[in-house]
mmCIF file of C-alpha atoms in Angstrom:
data_model
loop_
_atom_site.group_PDB
_atom_site.id
_atom_site.type_symbol
_atom_site.label_atom_id
_atom_site.label_comp_id
_atom_site.label_asym_id
_atom_site.label_seq_id
_atom_site.Cartn_x
_atom_site.Cartn_y
_atom_site.Cartn_z
ATOM 1 C CA MET H 110 5.966 26.703 16.238
ATOM 2 C CA GLU H 111 6.687 23.506 14.338
ATOM 3 C CA ASN H 112 7.195 23.689 10.606
ATOM 4 C CA THR H 113 4.936 21.715 8.280
ATOM 5 C CA ILE H 114 6.408 19.616 5.468
ATOM 6 C CA LEU H 115 4.460 18.213 2.517
ATOM 7 C CA LEU H 116 6.041 15.102 0.974
ATOM 8 C CA VAL H 117 4.951 14.442 -2.615
ATOM 9 C CA ASP H 118 6.163 11.070 -3.915
ATOM 10 C CA ASP H 119 4.406 7.925 -5.157
ATOM 11 C CA GLU H 120 7.116 5.632 -3.751
ATOM 12 C CA ARG H 121 5.646 4.683 -0.401
ATOM 13 C CA MET H 122 8.957 3.495 1.035
ATOM 14 C CA ILE H 123 10.601 6.863 0.381
ATOM 15 C CA VAL H 124 7.710 8.720 1.993
ATOM 16 C CA GLU H 125 7.724 6.489 5.065
ATOM 17 C CA VAL H 126 11.488 6.822 5.574
ATOM 18 C CA LEU H 127 11.510 10.608 5.141
ATOM 19 C CA GLU H 128 8.432 10.969 7.321
ATOM 20 C CA ALA H 129 10.110 9.017 10.122
ATOM 21 C CA TYR H 130 13.235 11.200 9.975
ATOM 22 C CA LEU H 131 11.242 14.435 9.831
ATOM 23 C CA LEU H 132 8.912 13.490 12.669
ATOM 24 C CA LYS H 133 11.967 12.686 14.775
ATOM 25 C CA GLU H 134 13.224 16.238 14.114
ATOM 26 C CA GLY H 135 9.924 17.702 15.285
ATOM 27 C CA TYR H 136 8.287 18.546 11.958
ATOM 28 C CA LYS H 137 4.613 18.097 11.176
ATOM 29 C CA VAL H 138 4.368 15.961 8.038
ATOM 30 C CA TYR H 139 1.710 15.485 5.368
ATOM 31 C CA SER H 140 2.119 13.335 2.274
ATOM 32 C CA SER H 141 0.623 12.857 -1.159
ATOM 33 C CA ASP H 142 1.253 10.273 -3.878
ATOM 34 C CA ASN H 143 -0.132 12.215 -6.860
ATOM 35 C CA GLY H 144 -0.159 15.716 -8.281
ATOM 36 C CA VAL H 145 -3.848 16.519 -7.959
ATOM 37 C CA ASP H 146 -3.921 15.659 -4.262
ATOM 38 C CA ALA H 147 -0.626 17.504 -3.731
ATOM 39 C CA LEU H 148 -2.041 20.741 -5.167
ATOM 40 C CA ARG H 149 -5.127 20.384 -2.994
ATOM 41 C CA LYS H 150 -2.986 19.944 0.108
ATOM 42 C CA VAL H 151 -0.814 22.924 -0.789
ATOM 43 C CA ASP H 152 -3.986 25.033 -0.532
ATOM 44 C CA SER H 153 -5.434 23.350 2.558
ATOM 45 C CA VAL H 154 -2.321 22.589 4.625
ATOM 46 C CA LYS H 155 -0.244 25.681 3.713
ATOM 47 C CA PRO H 156 3.073 23.826 4.176
ATOM 48 C CA ASP H 157 6.272 25.634 5.091
ATOM 49 C CA LEU H 158 8.216 23.480 2.622
ATOM 50 C CA ILE H 159 7.405 20.955 -0.096
ATOM 51 C CA VAL H 160 9.529 17.930 -0.985
ATOM 52 C CA LEU H 161 8.493 17.193 -4.570
ATOM 53 C CA ASP H 162 9.326 14.158 -6.703
ATOM 54 C CA LEU H 163 9.520 14.841 -10.437
ATOM 55 C CA MET H 164 8.052 11.472 -11.459
ATOM 56 C CA LEU H 165 4.392 11.184 -10.447
ATOM 57 C CA PRO H 166 1.554 9.100 -11.950
ATOM 58 C CA ASP H 167 -0.658 11.996 -13.103
ATOM 59 C CA LEU H 168 0.931 15.437 -13.240
ATOM 60 C CA SER H 169 4.665 15.804 -13.617
ATOM 61 C CA GLY H 170 6.680 17.394 -10.837
ATOM 62 C CA GLU H 171 7.630 20.158 -13.275
ATOM 63 C CA GLU H 172 3.980 21.025 -13.910
ATOM 64 C CA ILE H 173 3.155 20.934 -10.204
ATOM 65 C CA CYS H 174 6.066 23.268 -9.474
ATOM 66 C CA ARG H 175 4.930 25.720 -12.149
ATOM 67 C CA LEU H 176 1.366 25.715 -10.811
ATOM 68 C CA ILE H 177 2.540 26.282 -7.235
ATOM 69 C CA ARG H 178 4.815 29.138 -8.279
ATOM 70 C CA LYS H 179 1.870 30.980 -9.825
ATOM 71 C CA GLU H 180 0.362 31.320 -6.348
ATOM 72 C CA SER H 181 3.084 30.810 -3.746
ATOM 73 C CA ASP H 182 6.773 31.215 -2.985
ATOM 74 C CA VAL H 183 6.794 28.263 -0.562
ATOM 75 C CA PRO H 184 10.247 26.611 -0.641
ATOM 76 C CA ILE H 185 10.416 23.513 -2.849
ATOM 77 C CA LEU H 186 13.022 20.765 -2.585
ATOM 78 C CA MET H 187 12.944 18.560 -5.682
ATOM 79 C CA LEU H 188 13.677 14.847 -5.719
ATOM 80 C CA THR H 189 14.895 13.564 -9.062
ATOM 81 C CA ALA H 190 16.486 10.455 -10.542
ATOM 82 C CA LYS H 191 18.143 12.657 -13.166
ATOM 83 C CA SER H 192 21.619 13.771 -12.170
ATOM 84 C CA GLY H 193 22.691 15.729 -15.263
ATOM 85 C CA GLU H 194 23.538 19.426 -15.000
ATOM 86 C CA GLU H 195 20.783 20.435 -17.423
ATOM 87 C CA GLU H 196 18.161 18.618 -15.373
ATOM 88 C CA ARG H 197 19.342 20.301 -12.201
ATOM 89 C CA ILE H 198 19.300 23.732 -13.835
ATOM 90 C CA ASN H 199 15.844 23.074 -15.268
ATOM 91 C CA GLY H 200 14.622 22.407 -11.737
ATOM 92 C CA ILE H 201 15.896 25.801 -10.636
ATOM 93 C CA VAL H 202 14.304 27.449 -13.679
ATOM 94 C CA MET H 203 10.947 25.978 -12.683
ATOM 95 C CA GLY H 204 11.222 27.585 -9.260
ATOM 96 C CA ALA H 205 12.766 24.924 -7.035
ATOM 97 C CA ASP H 206 14.992 26.113 -4.197
ATOM 98 C CA ASP H 207 17.142 22.991 -4.064
ATOM 99 C CA TYR H 208 17.306 19.470 -5.422
ATOM 100 C CA VAL H 209 18.437 16.018 -4.306
ATOM 101 C CA THR H 210 19.139 13.171 -6.714
ATOM 102 C CA LYS H 211 17.991 9.612 -6.099
ATOM 103 C CA PRO H 212 19.195 7.464 -4.475
ATOM 104 C CA PHE H 213 19.809 9.807 -1.554
ATOM 105 C CA SER H 214 20.580 9.786 2.138
ATOM 106 C CA PRO H 215 17.514 10.662 4.258
ATOM 107 C CA LYS H 216 19.864 12.544 6.584
ATOM 108 C CA GLU H 217 21.020 14.735 3.693
ATOM 109 C CA VAL H 218 17.416 15.540 2.771
ATOM 110 C CA VAL H 219 16.671 16.550 6.364
ATOM 111 C CA VAL H 220 19.800 18.742 6.527
ATOM 112 C CA ARG H 221 18.863 20.469 3.279
ATOM 113 C CA ILE H 222 15.318 21.025 4.540
ATOM 114 C CA GLN H 223 16.685 22.525 7.738
ATOM 115 C CA ALA H 224 19.001 24.821 5.765
ATOM 116 C CA ILE H 225 16.189 26.055 3.506
ATOM 117 C CA LEU H 226 13.878 26.691 6.457
ATOM 118 C CA ARG H 227 16.587 28.522 8.399
ATOM 119 C CA ARG H 228 16.882 30.935 5.506
ATOM 120 C CA ALA H 229 13.095 31.270 5.181
ATOM 121 C CA ASN H 230 12.382 31.550 8.913
ATOM 122 C CA LYS H 231 15.038 34.066 9.939
ATOM 123 C CA GLN H 232 13.919 36.573 12.538
ATOM 124 C CA HIS H 233 12.498 39.636 10.794
ATOM 125 C CA PRO H 234 14.229 42.863 11.796
ATOM 126 C CA GLN H 235 12.207 45.604 13.437
ATOM 127 C CA GLN H 236 10.446 47.790 10.870
ATOM 128 C CA THR H 237 12.419 50.989 10.326
ATOM 129 C CA GLU H 238 12.990 53.405 7.488
ATOM 130 C CA GLU H 239 16.373 51.747 6.933
ATOM 131 C CA ASN H 240 14.598 48.511 6.051
ATOM 132 C CA ILE H 241 12.868 50.099 3.050
ATOM 133 C CA LEU H 242 14.852 50.346 -0.180
ATOM 134 C CA SER H 243 13.186 52.488 -2.849
ATOM 135 C CA PHE H 244 14.531 53.075 -6.347
ATOM 136 C CA ASN H 245 13.760 55.239 -9.361
ATOM 137 C CA HIS H 246 10.956 57.278 -7.768
ATOM 138 C CA ARG H 247 9.424 54.209 -6.099
ATOM 139 C CA GLU H 248 9.231 52.196 -9.296
ATOM 140 C CA LEU H 249 10.964 49.391 -7.405
ATOM 141 C CA VAL H 250 10.588 49.028 -3.627
ATOM 142 C CA LEU H 251 12.034 46.368 -1.339
ATOM 143 C CA ASP H 252 10.696 45.927 2.184
ATOM 144 C CA LEU H 253 13.472 44.029 3.955
ATOM 145 C CA THR H 254 11.269 43.433 6.998
ATOM 146 C CA LYS H 255 8.361 41.859 5.182
ATOM 147 C CA LYS H 256 10.632 40.433 2.481
ATOM 148 C CA GLU H 257 8.306 41.974 -0.059
ATOM 149 C CA ILE H 258 9.112 43.442 -3.472
ATOM 150 C CA LEU H 259 6.888 45.983 -5.200
ATOM 151 C CA PHE H 260 7.253 46.918 -8.860
ATOM 152 C CA HIS H 261 4.973 49.732 -10.038
ATOM 153 C CA ASP H 262 3.059 49.332 -6.734
ATOM 154 C CA GLU H 263 2.314 45.666 -7.400
ATOM 155 C CA SER H 264 3.666 42.887 -5.191
ATOM 156 C CA ILE H 265 6.044 40.630 -7.114
ATOM 157 C CA ASN H 266 6.102 36.894 -6.477
ATOM 158 C CA VAL H 267 9.739 35.796 -6.264
ATOM 159 C CA THR H 268 11.376 32.636 -4.998
ATOM 160 C CA PRO H 269 13.453 32.796 -1.782
ATOM 161 C CA ILE H 270 16.655 32.544 -3.829
ATOM 162 C CA GLU H 271 15.556 35.321 -6.183
ATOM 163 C CA TYR H 272 14.705 37.529 -3.212
ATOM 164 C CA LYS H 273 18.066 36.863 -1.595
ATOM 165 C CA LEU H 274 19.956 37.738 -4.777
ATOM 166 C CA LEU H 275 17.996 40.905 -5.499
ATOM 167 C CA SER H 276 18.035 42.208 -1.924
ATOM 168 C CA ASN H 277 21.788 41.684 -1.557
ATOM 169 C CA MET H 278 22.519 43.455 -4.830
ATOM 170 C CA ALA H 279 20.066 46.302 -4.061
ATOM 171 C CA LYS H 280 21.788 46.991 -0.727
ATOM 172 C CA ASN H 281 24.974 47.820 -2.659
ATOM 173 C CA PRO H 282 24.043 49.607 -5.912
ATOM 174 C CA GLY H 283 26.909 49.741 -8.371
ATOM 175 C CA ARG H 284 28.931 46.986 -6.722
ATOM 176 C CA VAL H 285 29.957 44.289 -9.182
ATOM 177 C CA TYR H 286 29.196 40.743 -8.044
ATOM 178 C CA SER H 287 30.808 37.757 -9.701
ATOM 179 C CA ARG H 288 28.711 34.635 -10.142
ATOM 180 C CA MET H 289 30.661 33.073 -7.299
ATOM 181 C CA ASP H 290 29.915 36.093 -5.080
ATOM 182 C CA LEU H 291 26.205 35.665 -5.750
ATOM 183 C CA LEU H 292 26.423 31.919 -5.275
ATOM 184 C CA GLU H 293 27.833 32.508 -1.795
ATOM 185 C CA LYS H 294 24.829 34.730 -0.985
ATOM 186 C CA ILE H 295 22.433 31.806 -1.489
ATOM 187 C CA GLN H 296 24.769 29.085 -0.241
ATOM 188 C CA GLU H 297 24.655 28.811 3.531
ATOM 189 C CA ASP H 298 25.047 26.383 6.390
ATOM 190 C CA GLY H 299 28.104 24.700 4.891
ATOM 191 C CA ILE H 300 26.134 22.847 2.203
ATOM 192 C CA SER H 301 27.688 22.432 -1.240
ATOM 193 C CA TYR H 302 25.526 23.057 -4.300
ATOM 194 C CA GLU H 303 27.396 21.562 -7.237
ATOM 195 C CA GLY H 304 26.648 23.149 -10.577
ATOM 196 C CA TYR H 305 24.828 26.130 -9.098
ATOM 197 C CA GLU H 306 27.264 28.779 -10.351
ATOM 198 C CA ARG H 307 25.868 28.476 -13.854
ATOM 199 C CA SER H 308 22.308 28.617 -12.507
ATOM 200 C CA ILE H 309 22.955 32.187 -11.266
ATOM 201 C CA ASP H 310 22.397 33.272 -14.866
ATOM 202 C CA THR H 311 19.012 31.544 -14.795
ATOM 203 C CA HIS H 312 17.987 33.327 -11.591
ATOM 204 C CA ILE H 313 19.063 36.672 -13.066
ATOM 205 C CA LYS H 314 17.052 35.976 -16.213
ATOM 206 C CA ASN H 315 13.971 35.148 -14.137
ATOM 207 C CA LEU H 316 14.384 38.253 -11.964
ATOM 208 C CA ARG H 317 14.643 40.490 -15.014
ATOM 209 C CA LYS H 318 11.300 39.183 -16.227
ATOM 210 C CA LYS H 319 9.771 40.330 -12.944
ATOM 211 C CA VAL H 320 11.440 43.689 -12.203
ATOM 212 C CA GLU H 321 12.311 45.084 -15.623
ATOM 213 C CA LEU H 322 9.944 46.749 -18.077
ATOM 214 C CA ASP H 323 12.121 45.341 -20.868
ATOM 215 C CA PRO H 324 14.289 42.412 -19.716
ATOM 216 C CA ARG H 325 16.377 42.782 -22.881
ATOM 217 C CA GLU H 326 17.283 46.346 -21.856
ATOM 218 C CA PRO H 327 17.525 46.103 -18.048
ATOM 219 C CA LYS H 328 18.119 49.079 -15.813
ATOM 220 C CA TYR H 329 18.157 47.297 -12.435
ATOM 221 C CA ILE H 330 20.103 44.067 -12.916
ATOM 222 C CA LEU H 331 22.972 44.895 -15.225
ATOM 223 C CA THR H 332 25.497 42.563 -16.801
ATOM 224 C CA VAL H 333 29.154 43.502 -16.400
ATOM 225 C CA PHE H 334 30.745 41.522 -19.188
ATOM 226 C CA GLY H 335 33.525 39.221 -18.125
ATOM 227 C CA MET H 336 32.880 39.964 -14.451
ATOM 228 C CA GLY H 337 29.280 39.319 -13.387
ATOM 229 C CA TYR H 338 26.353 41.558 -12.431
ATOM 230 C CA LYS H 339 25.582 44.798 -10.625
ATOM 231 C CA PHE H 340 22.456 46.625 -9.440
ATOM 232 C CA GLY H 341 21.787 49.782 -11.437
ATOM 233 C CA GLY H 342 18.774 51.311 -9.691
ATOM 234 C CA VAL H 343 18.960 54.905 -8.450
ATOM 235 C CA GLN H 344 18.060 54.927 -4.767
ATOM 236 C CA ASP H 345 15.430 57.386 -3.559
ATOM 237 C CA ALA H 346 15.775 59.573 -0.491
ATOM 238 C CA LYS H 347 15.142 57.760 2.795
ATOM 239 C CA ASN H 348 11.515 58.757 3.139
ATOM 240 C CA ALA H 349 9.724 56.006 1.217
ATOM 241 C CA SER H 350 7.380 53.605 2.886
ATOM 242 C CA LEU H 351 5.099 50.804 1.702
#
């Protein structure tokens, strides 16, 4: 089944060029040149990935990203004219999965889209007891088949990167991961993500807000000073199910 891409940019030339490249690769493409229409199409089209420009005539790309993240974990690739490290990190904080700075190569955008979708569209393993990770008397449950996280029996909305970090750490409780170790868990397909090592701290901060009763006193995602992070949950016996 072909993946659907929503392009959100008010520069018509950029949209036309990216659309041509994506159509050639077999994607179904929709486009929008403003934030209000983009949000409407997110609901109606249900895209598999959104390419989102930060500079739009009505709503900012940041606001659009925040609104989308309240309802969906659809992958978002941000387009920005700002190349500073802080701007890139801010994009990740908002919930973006990747970013590309303008001017850019259309081929690079397509490759990054393909990489994100490969991670999102991986074949789900067959449902077995081994694919359920339950911690602290089912306070935190990860279904590795459905890629779903439950905290106090409520489904938690996480970004694909947040899920990848948490699931990898939860599979190995007590193991200490350096920031570079965690960076390698989200960095695939031979693509370099400059400046992302520092953004690991941002992802950890966001995860703690979602899976900790008190993010200031975490019991699941623990800091190991001078080294990195480790998962501190106590795994339940292998008889939990969602």
